[in-house]
Coordinates of C-alpha atoms in Angstrom, one line a residue:
X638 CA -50.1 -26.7 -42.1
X639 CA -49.6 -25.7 -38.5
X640 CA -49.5 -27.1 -35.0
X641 CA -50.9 -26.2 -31.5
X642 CA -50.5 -27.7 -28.1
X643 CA -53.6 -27.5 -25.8
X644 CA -53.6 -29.3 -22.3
X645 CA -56.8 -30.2 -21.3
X646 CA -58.7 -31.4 -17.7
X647 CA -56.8 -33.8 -15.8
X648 CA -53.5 -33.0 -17.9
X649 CA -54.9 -34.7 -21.3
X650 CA -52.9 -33.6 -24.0
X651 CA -54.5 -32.3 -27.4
X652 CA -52.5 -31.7 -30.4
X653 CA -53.8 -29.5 -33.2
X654 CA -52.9 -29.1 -36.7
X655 CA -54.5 -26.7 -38.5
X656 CA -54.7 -25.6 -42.4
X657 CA -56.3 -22.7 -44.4
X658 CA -59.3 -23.2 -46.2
X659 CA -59.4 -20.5 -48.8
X660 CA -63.2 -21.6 -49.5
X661 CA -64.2 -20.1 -46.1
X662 CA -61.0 -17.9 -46.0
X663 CA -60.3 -19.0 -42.2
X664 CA -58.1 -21.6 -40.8
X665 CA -59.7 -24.8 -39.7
X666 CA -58.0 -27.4 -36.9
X667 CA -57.5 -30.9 -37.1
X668 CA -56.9 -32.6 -33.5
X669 CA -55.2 -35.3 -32.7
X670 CA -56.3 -37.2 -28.8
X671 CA -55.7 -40.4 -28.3
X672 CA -52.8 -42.1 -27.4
X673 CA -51.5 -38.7 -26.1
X674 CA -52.8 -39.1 -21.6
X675 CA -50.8 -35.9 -20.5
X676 CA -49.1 -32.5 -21.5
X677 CA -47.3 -32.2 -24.6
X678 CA -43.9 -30.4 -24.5
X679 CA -42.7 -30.8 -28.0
X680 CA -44.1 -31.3 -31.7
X681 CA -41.6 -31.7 -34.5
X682 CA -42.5 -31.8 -39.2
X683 CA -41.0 -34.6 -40.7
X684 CA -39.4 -33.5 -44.4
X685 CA -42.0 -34.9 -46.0
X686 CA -45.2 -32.8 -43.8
X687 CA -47.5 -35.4 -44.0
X688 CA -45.7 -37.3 -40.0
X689 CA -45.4 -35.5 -36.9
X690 CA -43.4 -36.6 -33.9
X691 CA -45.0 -35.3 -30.5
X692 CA -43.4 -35.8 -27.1
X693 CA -45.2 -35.5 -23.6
X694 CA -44.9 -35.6 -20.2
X695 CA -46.7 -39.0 -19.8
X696 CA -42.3 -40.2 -20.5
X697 CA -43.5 -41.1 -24.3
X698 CA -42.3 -40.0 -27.9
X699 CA -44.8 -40.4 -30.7
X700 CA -45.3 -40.9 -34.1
X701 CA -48.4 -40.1 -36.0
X702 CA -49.5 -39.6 -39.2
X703 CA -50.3 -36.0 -40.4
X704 CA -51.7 -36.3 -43.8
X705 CA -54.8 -34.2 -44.5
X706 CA -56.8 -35.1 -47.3
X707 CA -57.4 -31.3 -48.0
X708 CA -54.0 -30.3 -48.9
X709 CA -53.2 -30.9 -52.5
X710 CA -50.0 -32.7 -52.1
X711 CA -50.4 -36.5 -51.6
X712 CA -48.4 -38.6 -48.6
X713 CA -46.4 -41.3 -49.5
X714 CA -45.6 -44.5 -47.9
X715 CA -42.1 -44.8 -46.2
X716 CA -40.5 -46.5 -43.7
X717 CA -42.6 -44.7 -40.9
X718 CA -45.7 -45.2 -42.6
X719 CA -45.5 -48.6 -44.5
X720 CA -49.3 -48.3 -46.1
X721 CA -50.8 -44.9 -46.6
X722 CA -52.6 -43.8 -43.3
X723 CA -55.6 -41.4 -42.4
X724 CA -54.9 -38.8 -40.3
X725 CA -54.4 -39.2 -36.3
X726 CA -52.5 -42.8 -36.7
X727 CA -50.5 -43.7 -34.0
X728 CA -47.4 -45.4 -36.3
X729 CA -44.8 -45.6 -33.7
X730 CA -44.4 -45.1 -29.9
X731 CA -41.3 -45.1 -27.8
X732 CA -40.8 -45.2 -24.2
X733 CA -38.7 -42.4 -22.7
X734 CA -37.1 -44.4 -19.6
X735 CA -38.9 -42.1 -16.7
X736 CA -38.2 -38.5 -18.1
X737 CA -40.9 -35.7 -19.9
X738 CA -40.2 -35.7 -23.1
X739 CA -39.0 -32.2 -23.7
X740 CA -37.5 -32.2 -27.4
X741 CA -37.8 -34.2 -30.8
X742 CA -36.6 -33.5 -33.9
X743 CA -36.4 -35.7 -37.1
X744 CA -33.5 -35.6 -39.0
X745 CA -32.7 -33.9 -42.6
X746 CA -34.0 -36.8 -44.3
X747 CA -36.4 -37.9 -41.8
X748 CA -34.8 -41.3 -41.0
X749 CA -33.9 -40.8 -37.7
X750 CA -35.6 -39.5 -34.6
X751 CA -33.5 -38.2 -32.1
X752 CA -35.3 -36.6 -28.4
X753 CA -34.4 -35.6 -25.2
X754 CA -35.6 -36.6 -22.1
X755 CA -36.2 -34.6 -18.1
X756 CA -33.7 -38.2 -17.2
X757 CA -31.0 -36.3 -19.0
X758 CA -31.2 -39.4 -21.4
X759 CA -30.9 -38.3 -25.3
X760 CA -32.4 -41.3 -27.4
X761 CA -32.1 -42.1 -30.8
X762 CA -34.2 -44.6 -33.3
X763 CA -33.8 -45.7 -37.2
X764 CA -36.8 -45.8 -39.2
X765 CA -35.8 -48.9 -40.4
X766 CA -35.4 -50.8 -37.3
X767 CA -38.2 -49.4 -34.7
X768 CA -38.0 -52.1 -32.2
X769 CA -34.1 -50.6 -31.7
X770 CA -33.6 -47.7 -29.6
X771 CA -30.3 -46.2 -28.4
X772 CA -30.4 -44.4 -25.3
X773 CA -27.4 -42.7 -23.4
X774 CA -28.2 -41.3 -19.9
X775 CA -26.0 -38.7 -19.3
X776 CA -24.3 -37.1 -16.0
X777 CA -25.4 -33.5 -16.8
X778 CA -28.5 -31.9 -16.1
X779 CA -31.9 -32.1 -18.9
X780 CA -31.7 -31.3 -22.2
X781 CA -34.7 -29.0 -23.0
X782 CA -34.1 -28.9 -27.1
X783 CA -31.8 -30.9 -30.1
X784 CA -31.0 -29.6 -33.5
X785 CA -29.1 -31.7 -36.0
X786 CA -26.7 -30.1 -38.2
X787 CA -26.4 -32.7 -40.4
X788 CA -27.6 -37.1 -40.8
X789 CA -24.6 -37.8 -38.8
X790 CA -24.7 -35.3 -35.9
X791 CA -27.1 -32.9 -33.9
X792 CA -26.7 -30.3 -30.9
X793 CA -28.7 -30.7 -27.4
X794 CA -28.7 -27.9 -25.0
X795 CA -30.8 -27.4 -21.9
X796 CA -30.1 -26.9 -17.9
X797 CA -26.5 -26.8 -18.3
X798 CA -26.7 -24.0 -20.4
X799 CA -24.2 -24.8 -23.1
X800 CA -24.7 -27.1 -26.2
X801 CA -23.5 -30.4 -26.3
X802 CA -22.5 -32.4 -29.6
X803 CA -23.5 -35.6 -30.1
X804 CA -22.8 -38.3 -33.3
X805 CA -26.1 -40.5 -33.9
X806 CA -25.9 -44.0 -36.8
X807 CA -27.4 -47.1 -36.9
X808 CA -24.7 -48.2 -34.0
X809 CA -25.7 -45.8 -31.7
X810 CA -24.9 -42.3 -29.8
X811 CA -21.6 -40.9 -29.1
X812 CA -20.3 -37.9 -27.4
X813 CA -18.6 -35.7 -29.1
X814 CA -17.9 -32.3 -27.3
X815 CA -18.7 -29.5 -25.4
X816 CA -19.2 -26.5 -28.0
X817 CA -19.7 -23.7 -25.2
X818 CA -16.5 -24.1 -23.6
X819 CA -16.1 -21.6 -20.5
X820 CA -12.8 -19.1 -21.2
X821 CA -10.2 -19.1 -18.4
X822 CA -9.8 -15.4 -16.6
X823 CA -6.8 -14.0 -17.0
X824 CA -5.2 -13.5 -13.6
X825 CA -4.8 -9.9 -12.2
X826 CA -2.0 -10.6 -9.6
X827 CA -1.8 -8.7 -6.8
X828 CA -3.7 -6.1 -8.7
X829 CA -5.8 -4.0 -6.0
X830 CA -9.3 -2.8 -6.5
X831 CA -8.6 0.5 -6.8
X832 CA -6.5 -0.4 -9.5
X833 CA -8.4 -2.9 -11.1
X834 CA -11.5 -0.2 -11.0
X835 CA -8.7 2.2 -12.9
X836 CA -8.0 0.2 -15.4
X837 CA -11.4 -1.2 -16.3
X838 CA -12.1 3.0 -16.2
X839 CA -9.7 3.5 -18.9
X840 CA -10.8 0.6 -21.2
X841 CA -14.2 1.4 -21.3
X842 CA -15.4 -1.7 -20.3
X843 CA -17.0 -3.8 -17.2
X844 CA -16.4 -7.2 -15.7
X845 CA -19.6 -8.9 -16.2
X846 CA -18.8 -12.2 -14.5
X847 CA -20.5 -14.6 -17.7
X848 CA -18.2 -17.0 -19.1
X849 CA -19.9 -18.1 -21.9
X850 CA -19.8 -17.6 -25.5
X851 CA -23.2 -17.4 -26.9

């Protein structure tokens, strides 16, 4: 299955998930409404395909059940969906401080939930305590996206423009370190223009000013 965004009038969000029906050879949409009051910004598979995770710019993170009864492999209950649910099921719903939601992203086994927020908060939940959220509000500028690169860490990157690492348990978040670390200039002296222009001549090469790595 696939996803879609669609905002509506008045800024009410509509999620669609769609399948193919090879009966009728076309693809056929599911949507999902309510809770959702306002835009969505980010949709994110658990492992298992049958939960989504959906954040929005009415400052919420959801959970809701994406089993459709037409595909031929079967949900099964877990942590995030303690009895077998139809489709559309709100099963959990966290409050993202006073931030759009702008990325979610389960982790490789689908325990944790980890999202970003526009209050440059990142925020982190266990499946098996939902009532427990971790939140750190950081001094840089919003996160737009997250990526785990394994269950014990994931990457967040936005308006700072380099990725940040970040270490997520049942204890909480913790920093861990810049990965896009800017490279000092090498100093050029007294070097004149001309000179500088010369040498840059020679090497085949131009100053381009960025300091990143990526």
């Amino acid at each position: 299955a696939v996803v879609s965004t669609q905002s509506g009038h008045y800024g009410r969000g509509l999620l669609s998930v769609c399948y193919f029906d090879p009966e009728n050879n076309w693809w056929v949409s599911k949507h999902i409404k309510k809770p959702i009051r306002s835009t969505i910004l980010s949709v994110d598979w658990h492992p298992s395909n049958h939960l989504i995770a959906v954040g929005s710019c009415d400052f919420k993170c959801r959970v809701f059940s994406a089993a459709l009864k037409e595909m031929t492999d079967k949900p099964q209950t877990s942590l995030w969906m303690p009895k077998l649910s139809k489709f559309g099921t709100l099963l959990a719903e966290f409050d993202s401080n006073n931030g759009w939601v702008h990325g979610v992203k389960f982790s490789p086994s689908g325990n944790l939930l980890a999202w970003v927020a526009h209050d440059s908060s990142v925020n982190l939940v266990n499946s098996a305590n939902l009532e427990k959220v971790h939140t750190v509000l950081t001094s840089n500028l919003p996160y737009m996206c997250l990526l785990w690169l394994s269950e014990a860490c994931f990457v967040a990157a936005g308006h700072n423009m380099a990725p940040d690492l970040y270490y997520g348990s049942d204890d909480g978040i913790v920093f861990g370190s810049k990965l896009d670390v800017k490279k000092e200039k090498a100093s050029t002296g007294n070097m004149s223009a001309m000179a500088r222009f010369q040498k840059l001549d020679v090497q085949g090469s131009t100053e381009t000013g960025l300091t990143l790595i990526h």
